[in-house]
Every structure is written in structure tokens, then in C-alpha cells.
mmCIF file of C-alpha atoms and ligand atoms in Angstrom:
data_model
loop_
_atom_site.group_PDB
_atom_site.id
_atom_site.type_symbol
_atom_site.label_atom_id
_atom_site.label_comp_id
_atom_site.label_asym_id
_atom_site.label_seq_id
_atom_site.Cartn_x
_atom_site.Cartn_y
_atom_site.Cartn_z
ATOM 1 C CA UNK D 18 9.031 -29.702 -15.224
ATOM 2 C CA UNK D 19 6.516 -27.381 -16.060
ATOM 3 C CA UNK D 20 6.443 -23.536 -14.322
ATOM 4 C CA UNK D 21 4.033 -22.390 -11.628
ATOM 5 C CA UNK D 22 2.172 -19.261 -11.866
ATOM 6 C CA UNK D 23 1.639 -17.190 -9.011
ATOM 7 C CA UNK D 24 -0.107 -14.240 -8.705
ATOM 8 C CA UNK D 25 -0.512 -11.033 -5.571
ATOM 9 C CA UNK D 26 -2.353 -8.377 -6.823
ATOM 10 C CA UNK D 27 -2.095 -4.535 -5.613
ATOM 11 C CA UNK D 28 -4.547 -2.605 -3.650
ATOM 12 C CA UNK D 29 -7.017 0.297 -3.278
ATOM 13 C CA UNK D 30 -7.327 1.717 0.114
ATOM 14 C CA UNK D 31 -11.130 2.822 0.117
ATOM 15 C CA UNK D 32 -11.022 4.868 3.374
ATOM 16 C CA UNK D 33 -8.717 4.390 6.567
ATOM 17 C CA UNK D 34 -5.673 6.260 5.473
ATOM 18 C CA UNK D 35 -2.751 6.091 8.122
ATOM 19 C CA UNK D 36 -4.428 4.458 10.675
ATOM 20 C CA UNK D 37 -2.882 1.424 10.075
ATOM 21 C CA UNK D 38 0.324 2.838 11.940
ATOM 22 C CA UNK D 39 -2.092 3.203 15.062
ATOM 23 C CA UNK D 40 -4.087 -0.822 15.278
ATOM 24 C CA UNK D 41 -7.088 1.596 13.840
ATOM 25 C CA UNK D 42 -9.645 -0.006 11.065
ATOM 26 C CA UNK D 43 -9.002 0.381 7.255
ATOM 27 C CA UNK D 44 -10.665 -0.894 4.256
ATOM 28 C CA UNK D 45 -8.845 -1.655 0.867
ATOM 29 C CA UNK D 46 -9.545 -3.993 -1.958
ATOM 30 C CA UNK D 47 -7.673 -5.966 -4.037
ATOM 31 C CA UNK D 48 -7.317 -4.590 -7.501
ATOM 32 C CA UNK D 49 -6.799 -6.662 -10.668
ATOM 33 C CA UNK D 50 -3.613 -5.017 -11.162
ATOM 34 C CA UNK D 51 -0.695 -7.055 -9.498
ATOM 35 C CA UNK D 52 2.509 -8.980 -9.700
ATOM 36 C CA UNK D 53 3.153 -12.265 -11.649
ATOM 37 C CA UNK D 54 5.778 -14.946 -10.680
ATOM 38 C CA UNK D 55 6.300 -17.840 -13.572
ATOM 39 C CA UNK D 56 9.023 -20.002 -11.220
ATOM 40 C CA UNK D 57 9.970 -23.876 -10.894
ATOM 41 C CA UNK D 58 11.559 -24.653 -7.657
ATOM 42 C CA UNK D 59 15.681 -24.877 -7.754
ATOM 43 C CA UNK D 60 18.792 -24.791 -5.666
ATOM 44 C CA UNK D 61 19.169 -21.021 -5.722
ATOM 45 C CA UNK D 62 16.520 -18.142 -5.918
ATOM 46 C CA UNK D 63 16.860 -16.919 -9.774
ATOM 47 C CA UNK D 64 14.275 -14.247 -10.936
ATOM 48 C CA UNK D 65 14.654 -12.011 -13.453
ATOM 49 C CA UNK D 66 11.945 -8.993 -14.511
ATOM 50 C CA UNK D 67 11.791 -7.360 -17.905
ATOM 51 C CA UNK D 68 9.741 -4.736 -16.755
ATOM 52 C CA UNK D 69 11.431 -4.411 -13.097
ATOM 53 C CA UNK D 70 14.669 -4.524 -15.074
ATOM 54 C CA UNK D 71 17.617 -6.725 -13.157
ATOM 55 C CA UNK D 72 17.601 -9.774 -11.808
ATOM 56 C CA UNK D 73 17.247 -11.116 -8.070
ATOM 57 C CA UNK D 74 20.176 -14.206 -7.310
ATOM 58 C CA UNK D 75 20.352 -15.707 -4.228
ATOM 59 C CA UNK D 76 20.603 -18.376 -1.882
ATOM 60 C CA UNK D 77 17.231 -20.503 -1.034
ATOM 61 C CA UNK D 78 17.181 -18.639 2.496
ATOM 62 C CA UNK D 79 18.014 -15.487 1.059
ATOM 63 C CA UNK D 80 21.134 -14.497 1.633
ATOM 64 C CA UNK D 81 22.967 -13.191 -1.265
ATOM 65 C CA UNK D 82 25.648 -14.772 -2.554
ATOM 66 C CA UNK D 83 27.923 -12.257 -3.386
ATOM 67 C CA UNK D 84 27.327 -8.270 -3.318
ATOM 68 C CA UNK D 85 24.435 -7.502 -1.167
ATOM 69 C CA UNK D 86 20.920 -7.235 -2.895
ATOM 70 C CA UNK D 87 19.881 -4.472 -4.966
ATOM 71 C CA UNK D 88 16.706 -2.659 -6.250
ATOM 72 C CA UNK D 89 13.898 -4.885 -6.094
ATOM 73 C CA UNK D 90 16.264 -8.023 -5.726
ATOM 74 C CA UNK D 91 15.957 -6.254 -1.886
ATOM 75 C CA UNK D 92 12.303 -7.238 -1.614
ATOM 76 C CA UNK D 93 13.476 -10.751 -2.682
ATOM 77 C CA UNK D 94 15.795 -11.275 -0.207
ATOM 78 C CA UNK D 95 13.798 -10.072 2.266
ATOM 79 C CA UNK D 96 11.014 -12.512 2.338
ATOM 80 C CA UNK D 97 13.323 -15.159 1.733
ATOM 81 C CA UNK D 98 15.022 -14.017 4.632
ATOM 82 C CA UNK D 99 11.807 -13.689 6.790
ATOM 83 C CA UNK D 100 10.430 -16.698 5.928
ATOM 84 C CA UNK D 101 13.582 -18.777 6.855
ATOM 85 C CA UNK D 102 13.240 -17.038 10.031
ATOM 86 C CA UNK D 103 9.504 -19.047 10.283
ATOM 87 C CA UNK D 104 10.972 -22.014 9.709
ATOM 88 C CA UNK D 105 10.470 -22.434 5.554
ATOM 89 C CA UNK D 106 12.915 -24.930 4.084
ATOM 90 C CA UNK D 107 15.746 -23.709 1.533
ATOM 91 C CA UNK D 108 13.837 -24.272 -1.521
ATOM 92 C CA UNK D 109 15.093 -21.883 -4.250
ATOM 93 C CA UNK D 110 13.053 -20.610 -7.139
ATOM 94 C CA UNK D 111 13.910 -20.173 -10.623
ATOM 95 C CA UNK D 112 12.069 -17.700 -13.227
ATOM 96 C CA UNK D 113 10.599 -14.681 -13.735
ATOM 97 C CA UNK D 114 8.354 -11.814 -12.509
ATOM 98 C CA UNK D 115 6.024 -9.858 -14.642
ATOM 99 C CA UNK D 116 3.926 -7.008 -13.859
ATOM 100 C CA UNK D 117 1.195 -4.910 -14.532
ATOM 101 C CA UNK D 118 0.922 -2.723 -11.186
ATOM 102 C CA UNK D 119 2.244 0.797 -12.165
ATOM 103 C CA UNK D 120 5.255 1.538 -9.808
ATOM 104 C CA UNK D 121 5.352 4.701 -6.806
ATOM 105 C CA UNK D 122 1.545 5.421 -7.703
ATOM 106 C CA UNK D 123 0.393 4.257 -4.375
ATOM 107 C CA UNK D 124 -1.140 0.990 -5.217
ATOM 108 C CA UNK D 125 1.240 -0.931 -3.310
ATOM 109 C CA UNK D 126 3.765 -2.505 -5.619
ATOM 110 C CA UNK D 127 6.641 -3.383 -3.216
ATOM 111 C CA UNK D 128 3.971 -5.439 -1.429
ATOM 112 C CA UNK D 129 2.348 -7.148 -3.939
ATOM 113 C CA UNK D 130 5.955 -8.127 -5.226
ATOM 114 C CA UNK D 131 7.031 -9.626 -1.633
ATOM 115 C CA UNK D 132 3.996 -11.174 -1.266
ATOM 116 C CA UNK D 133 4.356 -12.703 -4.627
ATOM 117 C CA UNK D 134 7.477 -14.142 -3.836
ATOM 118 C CA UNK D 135 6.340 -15.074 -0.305
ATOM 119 C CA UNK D 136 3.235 -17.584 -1.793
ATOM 120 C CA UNK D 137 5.676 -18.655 -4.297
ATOM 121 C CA UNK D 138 8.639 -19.650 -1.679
ATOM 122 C CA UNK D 139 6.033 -21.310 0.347
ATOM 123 C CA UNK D 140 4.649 -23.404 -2.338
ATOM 124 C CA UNK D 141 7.874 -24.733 -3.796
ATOM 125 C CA UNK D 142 8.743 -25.416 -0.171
ATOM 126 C CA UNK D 143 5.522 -27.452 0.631
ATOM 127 C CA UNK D 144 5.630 -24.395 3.507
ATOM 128 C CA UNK D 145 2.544 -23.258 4.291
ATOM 129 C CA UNK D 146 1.406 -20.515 6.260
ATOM 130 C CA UNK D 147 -2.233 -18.408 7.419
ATOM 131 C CA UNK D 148 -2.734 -15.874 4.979
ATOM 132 C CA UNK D 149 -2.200 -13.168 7.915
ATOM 133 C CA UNK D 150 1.138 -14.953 8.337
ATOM 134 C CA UNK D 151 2.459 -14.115 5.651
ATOM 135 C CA UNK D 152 1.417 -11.115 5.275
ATOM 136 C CA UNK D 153 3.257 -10.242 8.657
ATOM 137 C CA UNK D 154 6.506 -11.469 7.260
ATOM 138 C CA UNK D 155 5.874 -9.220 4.038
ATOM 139 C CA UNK D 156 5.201 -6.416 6.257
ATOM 140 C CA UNK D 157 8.602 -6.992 8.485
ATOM 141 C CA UNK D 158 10.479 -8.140 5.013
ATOM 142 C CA UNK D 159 9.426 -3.769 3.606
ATOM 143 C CA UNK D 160 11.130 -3.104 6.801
ATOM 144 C CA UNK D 161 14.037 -5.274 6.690
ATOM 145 C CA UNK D 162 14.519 -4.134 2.685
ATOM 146 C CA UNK D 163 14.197 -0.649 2.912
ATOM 147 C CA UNK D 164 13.247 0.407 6.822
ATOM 148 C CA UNK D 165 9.521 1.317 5.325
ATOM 149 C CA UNK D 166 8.312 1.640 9.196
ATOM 150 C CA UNK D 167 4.623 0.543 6.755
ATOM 151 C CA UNK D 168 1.545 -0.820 8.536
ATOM 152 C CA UNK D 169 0.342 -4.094 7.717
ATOM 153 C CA UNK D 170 -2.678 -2.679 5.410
ATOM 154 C CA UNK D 171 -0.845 -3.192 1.659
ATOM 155 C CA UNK D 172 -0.045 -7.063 2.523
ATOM 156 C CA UNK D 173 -2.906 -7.820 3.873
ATOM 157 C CA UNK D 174 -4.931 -6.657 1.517
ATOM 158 C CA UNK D 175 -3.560 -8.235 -1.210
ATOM 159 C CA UNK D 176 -3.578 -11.413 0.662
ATOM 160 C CA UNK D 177 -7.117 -11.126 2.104
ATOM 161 C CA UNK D 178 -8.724 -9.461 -1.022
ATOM 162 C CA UNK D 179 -11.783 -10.983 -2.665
ATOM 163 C CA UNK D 180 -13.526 -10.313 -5.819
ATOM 164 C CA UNK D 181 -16.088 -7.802 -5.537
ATOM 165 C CA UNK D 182 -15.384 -6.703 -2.050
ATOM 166 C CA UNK D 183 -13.566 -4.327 -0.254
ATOM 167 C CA UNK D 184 -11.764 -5.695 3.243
ATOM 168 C CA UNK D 185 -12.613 -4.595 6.741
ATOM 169 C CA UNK D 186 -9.542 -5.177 8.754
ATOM 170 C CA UNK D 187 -9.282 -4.438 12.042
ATOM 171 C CA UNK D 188 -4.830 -3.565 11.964
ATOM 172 C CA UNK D 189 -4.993 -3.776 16.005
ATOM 173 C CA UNK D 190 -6.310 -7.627 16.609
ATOM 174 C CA UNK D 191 -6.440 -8.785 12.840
ATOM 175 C CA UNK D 192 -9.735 -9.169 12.872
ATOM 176 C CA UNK D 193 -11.312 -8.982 9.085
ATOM 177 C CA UNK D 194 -14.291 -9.270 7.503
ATOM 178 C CA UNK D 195 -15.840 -8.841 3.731
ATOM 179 C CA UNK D 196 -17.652 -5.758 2.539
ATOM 180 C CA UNK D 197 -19.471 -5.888 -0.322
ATOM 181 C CA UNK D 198 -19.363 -3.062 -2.945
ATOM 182 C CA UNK D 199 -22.734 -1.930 -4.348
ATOM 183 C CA UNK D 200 -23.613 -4.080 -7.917
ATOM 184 C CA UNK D 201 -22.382 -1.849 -10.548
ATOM 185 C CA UNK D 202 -19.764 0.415 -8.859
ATOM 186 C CA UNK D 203 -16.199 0.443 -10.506
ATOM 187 C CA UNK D 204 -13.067 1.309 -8.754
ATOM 188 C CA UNK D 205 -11.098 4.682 -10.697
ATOM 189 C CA UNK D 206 -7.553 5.206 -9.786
ATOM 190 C CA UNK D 207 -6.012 8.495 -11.057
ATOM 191 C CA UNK D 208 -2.387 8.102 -10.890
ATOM 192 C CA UNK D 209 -1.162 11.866 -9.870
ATOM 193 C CA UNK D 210 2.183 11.301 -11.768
ATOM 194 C CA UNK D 211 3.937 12.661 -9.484
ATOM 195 C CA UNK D 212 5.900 9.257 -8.090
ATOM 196 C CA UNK D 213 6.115 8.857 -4.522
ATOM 197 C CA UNK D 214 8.725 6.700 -2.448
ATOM 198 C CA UNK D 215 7.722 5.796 1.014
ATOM 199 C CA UNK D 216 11.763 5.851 1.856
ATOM 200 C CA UNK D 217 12.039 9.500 0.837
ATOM 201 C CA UNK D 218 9.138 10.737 2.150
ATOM 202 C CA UNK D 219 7.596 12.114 5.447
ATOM 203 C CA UNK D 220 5.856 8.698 6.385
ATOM 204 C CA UNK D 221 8.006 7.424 9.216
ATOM 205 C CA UNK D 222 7.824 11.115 9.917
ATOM 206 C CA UNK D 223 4.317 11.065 10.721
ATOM 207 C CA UNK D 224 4.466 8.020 12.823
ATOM 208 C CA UNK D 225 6.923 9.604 15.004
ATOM 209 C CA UNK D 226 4.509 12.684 15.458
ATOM 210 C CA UNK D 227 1.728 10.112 15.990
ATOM 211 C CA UNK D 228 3.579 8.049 18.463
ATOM 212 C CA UNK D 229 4.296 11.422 20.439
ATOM 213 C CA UNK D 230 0.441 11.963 20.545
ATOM 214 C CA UNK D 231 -0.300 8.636 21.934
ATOM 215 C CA UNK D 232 2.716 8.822 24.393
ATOM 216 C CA UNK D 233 0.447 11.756 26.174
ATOM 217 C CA UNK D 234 -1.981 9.902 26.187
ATOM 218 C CA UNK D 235 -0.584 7.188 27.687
ATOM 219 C CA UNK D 236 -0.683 5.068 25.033
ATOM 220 C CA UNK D 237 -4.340 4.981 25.418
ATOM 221 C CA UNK D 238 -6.446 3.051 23.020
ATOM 222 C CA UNK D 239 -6.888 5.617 19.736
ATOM 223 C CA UNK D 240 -10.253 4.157 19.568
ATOM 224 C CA UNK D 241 -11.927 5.678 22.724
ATOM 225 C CA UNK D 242 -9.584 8.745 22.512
ATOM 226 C CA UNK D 243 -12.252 11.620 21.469
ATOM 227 C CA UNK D 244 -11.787 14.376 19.376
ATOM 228 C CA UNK D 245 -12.996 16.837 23.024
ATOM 229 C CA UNK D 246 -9.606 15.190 24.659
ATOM 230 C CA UNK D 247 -7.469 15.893 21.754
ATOM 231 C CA UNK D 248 -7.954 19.531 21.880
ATOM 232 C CA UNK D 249 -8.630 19.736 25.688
ATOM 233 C CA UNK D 250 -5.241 18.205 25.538
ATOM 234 C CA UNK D 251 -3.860 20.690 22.969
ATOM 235 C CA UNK D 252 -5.175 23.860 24.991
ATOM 236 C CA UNK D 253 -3.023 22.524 28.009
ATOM 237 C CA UNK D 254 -0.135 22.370 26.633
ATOM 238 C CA UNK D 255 0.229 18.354 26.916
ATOM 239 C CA UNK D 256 -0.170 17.474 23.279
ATOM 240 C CA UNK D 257 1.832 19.947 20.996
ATOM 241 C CA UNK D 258 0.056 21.452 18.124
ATOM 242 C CA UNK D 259 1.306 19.051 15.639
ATOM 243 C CA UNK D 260 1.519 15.727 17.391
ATOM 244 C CA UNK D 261 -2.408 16.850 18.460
ATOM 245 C CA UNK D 262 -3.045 16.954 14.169
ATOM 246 C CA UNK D 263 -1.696 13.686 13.661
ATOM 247 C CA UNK D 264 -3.999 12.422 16.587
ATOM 248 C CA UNK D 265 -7.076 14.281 15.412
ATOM 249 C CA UNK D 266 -6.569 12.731 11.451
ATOM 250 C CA UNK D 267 -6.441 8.764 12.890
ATOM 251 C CA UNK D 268 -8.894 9.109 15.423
ATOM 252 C CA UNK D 269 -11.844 10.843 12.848
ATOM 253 C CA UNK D 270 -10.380 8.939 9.832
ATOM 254 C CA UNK D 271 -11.336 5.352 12.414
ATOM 255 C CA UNK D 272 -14.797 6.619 12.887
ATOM 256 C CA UNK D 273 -14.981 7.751 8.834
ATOM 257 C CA UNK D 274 -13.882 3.911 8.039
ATOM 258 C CA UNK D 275 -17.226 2.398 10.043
ATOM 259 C CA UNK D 276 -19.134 4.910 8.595
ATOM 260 C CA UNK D 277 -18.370 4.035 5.132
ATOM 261 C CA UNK D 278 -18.957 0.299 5.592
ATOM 262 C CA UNK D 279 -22.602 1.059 6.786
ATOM 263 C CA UNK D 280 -23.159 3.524 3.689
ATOM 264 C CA UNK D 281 -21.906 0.820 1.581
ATOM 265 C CA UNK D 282 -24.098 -1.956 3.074
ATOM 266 C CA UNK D 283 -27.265 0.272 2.626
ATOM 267 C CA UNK D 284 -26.186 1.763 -0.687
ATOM 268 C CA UNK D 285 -29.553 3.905 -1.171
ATOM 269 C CA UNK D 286 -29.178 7.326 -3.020
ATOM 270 C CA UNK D 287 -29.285 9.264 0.205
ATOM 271 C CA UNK D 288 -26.550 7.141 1.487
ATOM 272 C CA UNK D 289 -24.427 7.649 -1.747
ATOM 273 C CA UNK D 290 -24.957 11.123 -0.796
ATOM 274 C CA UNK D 291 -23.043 10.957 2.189
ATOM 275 C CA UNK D 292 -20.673 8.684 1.161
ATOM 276 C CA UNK D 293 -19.248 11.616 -1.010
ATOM 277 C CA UNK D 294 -18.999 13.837 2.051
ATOM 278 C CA UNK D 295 -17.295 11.211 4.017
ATOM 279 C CA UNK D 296 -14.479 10.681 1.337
ATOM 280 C CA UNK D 297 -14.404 14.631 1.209
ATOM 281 C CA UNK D 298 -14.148 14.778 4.691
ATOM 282 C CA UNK D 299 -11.607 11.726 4.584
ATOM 283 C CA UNK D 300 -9.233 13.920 1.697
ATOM 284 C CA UNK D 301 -9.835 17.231 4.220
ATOM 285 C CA UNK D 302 -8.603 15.238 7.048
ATOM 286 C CA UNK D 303 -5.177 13.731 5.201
ATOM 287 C CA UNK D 304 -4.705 17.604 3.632
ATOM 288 C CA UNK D 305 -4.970 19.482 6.593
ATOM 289 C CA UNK D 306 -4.146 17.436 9.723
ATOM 290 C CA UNK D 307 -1.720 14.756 8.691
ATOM 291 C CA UNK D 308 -0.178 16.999 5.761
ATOM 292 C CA UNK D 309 0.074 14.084 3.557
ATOM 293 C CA UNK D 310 -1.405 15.366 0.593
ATOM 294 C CA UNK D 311 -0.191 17.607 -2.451
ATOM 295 C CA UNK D 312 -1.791 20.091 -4.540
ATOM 296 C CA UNK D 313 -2.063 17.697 -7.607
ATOM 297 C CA UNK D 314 -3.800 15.173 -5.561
ATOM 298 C CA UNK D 315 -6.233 17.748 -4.133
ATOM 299 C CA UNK D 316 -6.657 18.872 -7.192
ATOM 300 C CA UNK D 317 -7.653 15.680 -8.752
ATOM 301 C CA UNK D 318 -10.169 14.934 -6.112
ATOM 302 C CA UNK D 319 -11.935 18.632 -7.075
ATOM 303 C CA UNK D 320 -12.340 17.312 -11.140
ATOM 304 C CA UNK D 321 -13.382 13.880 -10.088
ATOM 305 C CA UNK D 322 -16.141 15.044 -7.733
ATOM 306 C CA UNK D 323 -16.899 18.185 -10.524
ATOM 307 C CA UNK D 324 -16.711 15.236 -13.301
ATOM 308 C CA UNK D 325 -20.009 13.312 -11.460
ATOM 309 C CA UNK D 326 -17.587 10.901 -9.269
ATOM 310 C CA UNK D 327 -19.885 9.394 -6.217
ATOM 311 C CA UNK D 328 -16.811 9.562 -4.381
ATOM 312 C CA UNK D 329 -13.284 10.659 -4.402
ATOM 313 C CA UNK D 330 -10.221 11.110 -2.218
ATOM 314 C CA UNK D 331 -6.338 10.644 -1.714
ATOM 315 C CA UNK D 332 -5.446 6.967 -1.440
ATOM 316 C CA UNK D 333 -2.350 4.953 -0.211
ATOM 317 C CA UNK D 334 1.062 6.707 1.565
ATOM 318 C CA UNK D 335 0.391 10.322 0.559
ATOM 319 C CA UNK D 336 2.911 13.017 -0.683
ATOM 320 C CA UNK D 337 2.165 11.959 -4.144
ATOM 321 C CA UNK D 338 1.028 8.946 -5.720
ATOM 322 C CA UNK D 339 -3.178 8.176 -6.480
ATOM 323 C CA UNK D 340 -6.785 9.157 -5.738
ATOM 324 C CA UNK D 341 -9.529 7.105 -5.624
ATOM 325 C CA UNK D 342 -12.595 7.493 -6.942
ATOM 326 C CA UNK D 343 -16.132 5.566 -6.975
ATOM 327 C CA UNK D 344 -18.187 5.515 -10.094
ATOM 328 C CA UNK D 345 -20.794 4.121 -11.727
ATOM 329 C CA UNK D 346 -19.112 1.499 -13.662
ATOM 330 C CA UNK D 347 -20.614 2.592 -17.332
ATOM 331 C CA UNK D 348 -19.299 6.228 -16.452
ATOM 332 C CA UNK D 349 -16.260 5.264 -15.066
ATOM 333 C CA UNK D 350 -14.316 5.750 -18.198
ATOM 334 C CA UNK D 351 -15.997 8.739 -19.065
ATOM 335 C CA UNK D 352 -15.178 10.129 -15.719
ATOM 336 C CA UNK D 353 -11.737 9.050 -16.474
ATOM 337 C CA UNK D 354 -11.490 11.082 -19.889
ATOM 338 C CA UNK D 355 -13.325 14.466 -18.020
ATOM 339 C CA UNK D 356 -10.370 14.332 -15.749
ATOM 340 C CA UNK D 357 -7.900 13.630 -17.472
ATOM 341 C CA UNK D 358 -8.304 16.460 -20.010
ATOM 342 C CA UNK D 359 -8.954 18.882 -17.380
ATOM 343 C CA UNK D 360 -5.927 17.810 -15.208
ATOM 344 C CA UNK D 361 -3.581 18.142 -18.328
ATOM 345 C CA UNK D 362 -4.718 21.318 -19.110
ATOM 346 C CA UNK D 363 -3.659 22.438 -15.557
ATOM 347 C CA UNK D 364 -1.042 20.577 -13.974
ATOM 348 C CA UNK D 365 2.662 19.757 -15.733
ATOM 349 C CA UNK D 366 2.737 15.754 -14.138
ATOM 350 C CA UNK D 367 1.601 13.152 -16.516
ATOM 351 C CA UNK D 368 -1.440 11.841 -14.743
ATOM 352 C CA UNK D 369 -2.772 8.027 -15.789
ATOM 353 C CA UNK D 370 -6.060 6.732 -14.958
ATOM 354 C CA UNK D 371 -6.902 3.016 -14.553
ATOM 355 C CA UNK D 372 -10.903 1.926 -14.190
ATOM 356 C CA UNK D 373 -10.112 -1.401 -11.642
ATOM 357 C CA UNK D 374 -12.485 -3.884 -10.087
ATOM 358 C CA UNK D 375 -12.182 -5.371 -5.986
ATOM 359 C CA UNK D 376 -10.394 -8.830 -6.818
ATOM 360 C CA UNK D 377 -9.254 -11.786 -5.339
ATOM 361 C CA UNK D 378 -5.885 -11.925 -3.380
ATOM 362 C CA UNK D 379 -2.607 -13.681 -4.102
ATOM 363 C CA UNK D 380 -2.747 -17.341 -4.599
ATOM 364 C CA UNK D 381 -1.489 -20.022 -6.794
ATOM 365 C CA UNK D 382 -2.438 -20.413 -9.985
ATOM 366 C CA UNK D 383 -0.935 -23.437 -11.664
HETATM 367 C C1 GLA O 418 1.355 2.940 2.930
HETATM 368 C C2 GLA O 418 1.740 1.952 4.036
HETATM 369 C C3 GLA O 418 0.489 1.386 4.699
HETATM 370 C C4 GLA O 418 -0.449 2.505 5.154
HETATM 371 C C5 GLA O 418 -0.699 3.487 4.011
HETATM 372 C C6 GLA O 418 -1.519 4.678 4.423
HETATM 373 O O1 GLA O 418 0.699 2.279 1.892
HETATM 374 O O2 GLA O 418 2.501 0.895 3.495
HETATM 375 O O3 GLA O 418 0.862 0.570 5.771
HETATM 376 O O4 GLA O 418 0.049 3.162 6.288
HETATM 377 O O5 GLA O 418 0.524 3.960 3.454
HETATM 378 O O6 GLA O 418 -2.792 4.299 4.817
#
């Protein structure tokens, strides 16, 4: 029996950092960077990685058959176990995962890997499910792995994502549409190399803080919360100094996210203009009022913009990992050289830089 490939890329979050953990708006694409699965369907779940390292082995619904999942084979288990959950019959899956999505850089490798796994489980089991589906079990599978309290924006996006377009999701009702990016812009991710892990780091943090600003509001809609309330609220005493930061980042970071899909529809040069100062704004807003950001990542945003980036900010979880930049896509290599060199010369982490275009989502492909 021949193998099937499957494929679930990684993702770029454009703009619409955090909000995710609030129903707000965000807007990543797809990159061409992701995880391969080369599987046959079998009585047990066998995969093994070369460059994950270890090997996932497991029942068809997940459950492991001896010591309890570990490493990645965590991610495996899972989805298996999620999607058994929805119903999927025990259809194992023999063979092995590839991949060419740099680890803990913010470009969503733990969800391109269970989503991955998801389309392939599904297709060996006949099992099929709405692309927002699964990415909801993906989503509760992070949890159920490693108690990653994530949003829902890295699986959908790789689920979702389209070639040449960046993803307007709406993370409170699901609602999505496509926006175009601008003929002859190229994606530049600048990997800060300083590794991030969402399990070690202040992320579920900052969604406690946020929840505590909500919770005085009453759980109030973030979307017609204004940024007058928030410190109206703060001067009273009802929202505490922090909590009213956390507030004040998702509720300007929604209205930054529409912003930027109107600049990008209308891409004149005045327009690029501002789409620099929104991303700026975007980066100020992650530095100073969620406290996400590190000085390598700041500091890579500063060469990019110096270097003749349109655009350029943090992307992804924060407290290390990636920026983002947009660029002219005959420059963007250039651009990737100018900061580079100038990041080396300054900073002691290895940085990496990878020019990427908006792809298509996870699917089958053989
Ligand atoms: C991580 C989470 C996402 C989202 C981003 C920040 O990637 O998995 O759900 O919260 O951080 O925008």
C-alpha cells in the first residue's frame, strides 16, 4: 500500500497579538514552512521523526500503551485522544513526520504538528470534520498535552490559510474571511534566537491578568469596551493598574487588526505609510502594556524598520521567539542580510531569518 502525504503548515500572525485569549479579531497567514506526515493507516499509531527525534506509539484512540507519552509523542496522543472524543474510529497510523518549521521561534510548531496528525487520523479513518473542527480539537489537544491555556489563532490558521492571503478571523464567533496581501509583498520572519516555550512562560499569566480586567467589567464585550472606560476605571480604583494594561493592549490591538485589513485592501503609498505606524504602534502596545516582549525582539523591529522594512513588529506568544516584517519581495533578502549583520554585531542570540510567502493550509496531499 502506498503512503499518504499530509501536510499543516505554520503561521505568521500579521497583527492581533493576544487577543485571541479575549474572542477579539486576529489576522495570520499560513507560511510555507510546516509539518509533513508520510503515514499508511495501521492497528496502532507508529510515527517516528528524525528531526523531532523519538518516536510517538500508541493505541488508534490514543492512549498509550505503556509509559505515558513523551515530548512531542504528547501532541500525538492528544489529538488522537480528542478526536476519539468526536467520535473518529480507531484507525492507527504508521510512518513518519518531517519538518521544516523551526521549533520555539513563534511560528507555531506544536500546532502545525497536531494539526498534521489531526487531517491525517481523519483521513485514514474516512472521519471527516469542518476545518474549524478540527482546529478546536487541536486547540483543546495543546491544552490537554501541555495545559498551553493557547487561543484558537495557531490552528486555525494553519487550517484556514490560503495562498497569498492573510486570514481575518473573528476568535469570538469564528467568523473568517480572506485578505489579500498587496502583489509583490513577501513575508520576513527574524527568528530572535532566543527560544521561547509557551509552558514556561508568562502566557497563561497574562490571561489571568486579562480575565481580572474583564471580570470588572463584567465580562463586558472587549469590543465596545473603550480605551476612556479603561482608565476611568483605573483612576477608581476598580481595575488595578496591571489588569487595566492587559485590557488597554487587546482592546487597541482589536481596533489596530481592522485597521490593517483596510490599509492592506487599499495598499497606496500613503497607506503603506501608515501601515508602518500601525505595526509600530502594534510592537509599542505588546512592549509596554502586555509586557510580552524582550529587548532582542524590540531590537530587531528598530533594524528592520532602519533596514527599509514597510512594516515590522513582534509576532506569535511573546517573551522570545520572532518578528515580522513586510517587504518588498525583491528586497526582502536584502533586508534580511542588513539585519542580520547588524543584530550579530549587537546581540549574543543566534538570530535566523526566513523570507516566507501566505500559503495554503493543511490538507492531503496524496
Ligand atoms: C500563541 C497562542 C495563540 C495566541 C498567540 C498570541 O501563539 O498559541 O493562541 O494567543 O500566542 O497572539
Amino acid at each position: 500500500m502506498s503512503a499518504h502525504v499530509f501536510w499543516a503548515p505554520g503561521r505568521v500572525n500579521l497583527i492581533g497579538e493576544f487577543t485571541d485569549l479575549v474572542g477579539g479579531p486576529v489576522l495570520p497567514a499560513a507560511l510555507d514552512l510546516g509539518v509533513r506526515i508520510e503515514a499508511v493507516a495501521a492497528d496502532e499509531i507508529d510515527l517516528c521523526s528524525h528531526e523531532l527525534g523519538g518516536r510517538a506509539h500508541l493505541t488508534a484512540d490514543g492512549s498509550s500503551p505503556g509509559d505515558e507519552a513523551e515530548g512531542w509523542a504528547r501532541y500525538v496522543a492528544a489529538v488522537a485522544a480528542e478526536l476519539a472524543l468526536l467520535g473518529r474510529p480507531a484507525v492507527g497510523l504508521e510512518g513518519e513526520i518531517s519538518s521544516n518549521l523551526p521549533i520555539g521561534t513563534g511560528l507555531s510548531s506544536s500546532a502545525a504538528l497536531e494539526v498534521a496528525v489531526g487531517v491525517a487520523l481523519c483521513s485514514v479513518a474516512g472521519f471527516s470534520l469542518e476545518p474549524l473542527e478540527l482546529a478546536q480539537a487541536a486547540r483543546r489537544a495543546e491544552h490537554r498535552a501541555v495545559g498551553v491555556p493557547c487561543g484558537i489563532l495557531d490552528q486555525a490558521a494553519s487550517l484556514l490559510g490560503r495562498a497569498g492571503d492573510a486570514v481575518l478571523l473573528d476568535t469570538g464567533s469564528l467568523a473568517y474571511e480572506y485578505v489579500p496581501l498587496p502583489e509583490g509583498i513577501a513575508l520576513l520572519i527574524v527568528d530572535s534566537g532566543v527560544s521561547r516555550r509557551l509552558e514556561s512562560s508568562g502566557y497563561a499569566v497574562r490571561q489571568e491578568e486579562v480575565g481580572r480586567a474583564l471580570a470588572a467589567f463584567a465580562e463586558r464585550d472587549p469590543r465596545e469596551i473603550t480605551p476612556a472606560e479603561i482608565d476611568a476605571y483605573e483612576a477608581k480604583g476598580t481595575l488595578d493598574p496591571i489588569a487595566a494594561r492587559r485590557l488597554r493592549h487587546v482592546v487597541s490591538e482589536g481596533e489596530r487588526v481592522h485597521e490593517v485589513v483596510r490599509l492592506l485592501r487599499e495598499p497606496s503609498a500613503a497607506n503603506l505609510r501608515r501601515l508602518s505606524e500601525v505595526f509600530a504602534e502594534g510592537h509599542e502596545s505588546v512592549r509596554r502594556d502586555w509586557e510580552a516582549s524582550t529587548p532582542e525582539l524590540d531590537h530587531l523591529v528598530e533594524l528592520a524598520q532602519e533596514n527599509g522594512a514597510l512594516a515590522a513588529r513582534m509576532t506569535g506568544g511573546g517573551f522570545g521567539g520572532s518578528i515580522v516584517a513586510l517587504a518588498w519581495a525583491g528586497e526582502a533578502e536584502g533586508l534580511a542580510d542588513s539585519v542580520l549583520s547588524a543584530y550579530e554585531g549587537h546581540d549574543d542570540a543566534q538570530a535566523k531569518a526566513y523570507v516566507c510567502r501566505a500559503s495554503d493550509g493543511a490538507r492531503q496531499i496524496s
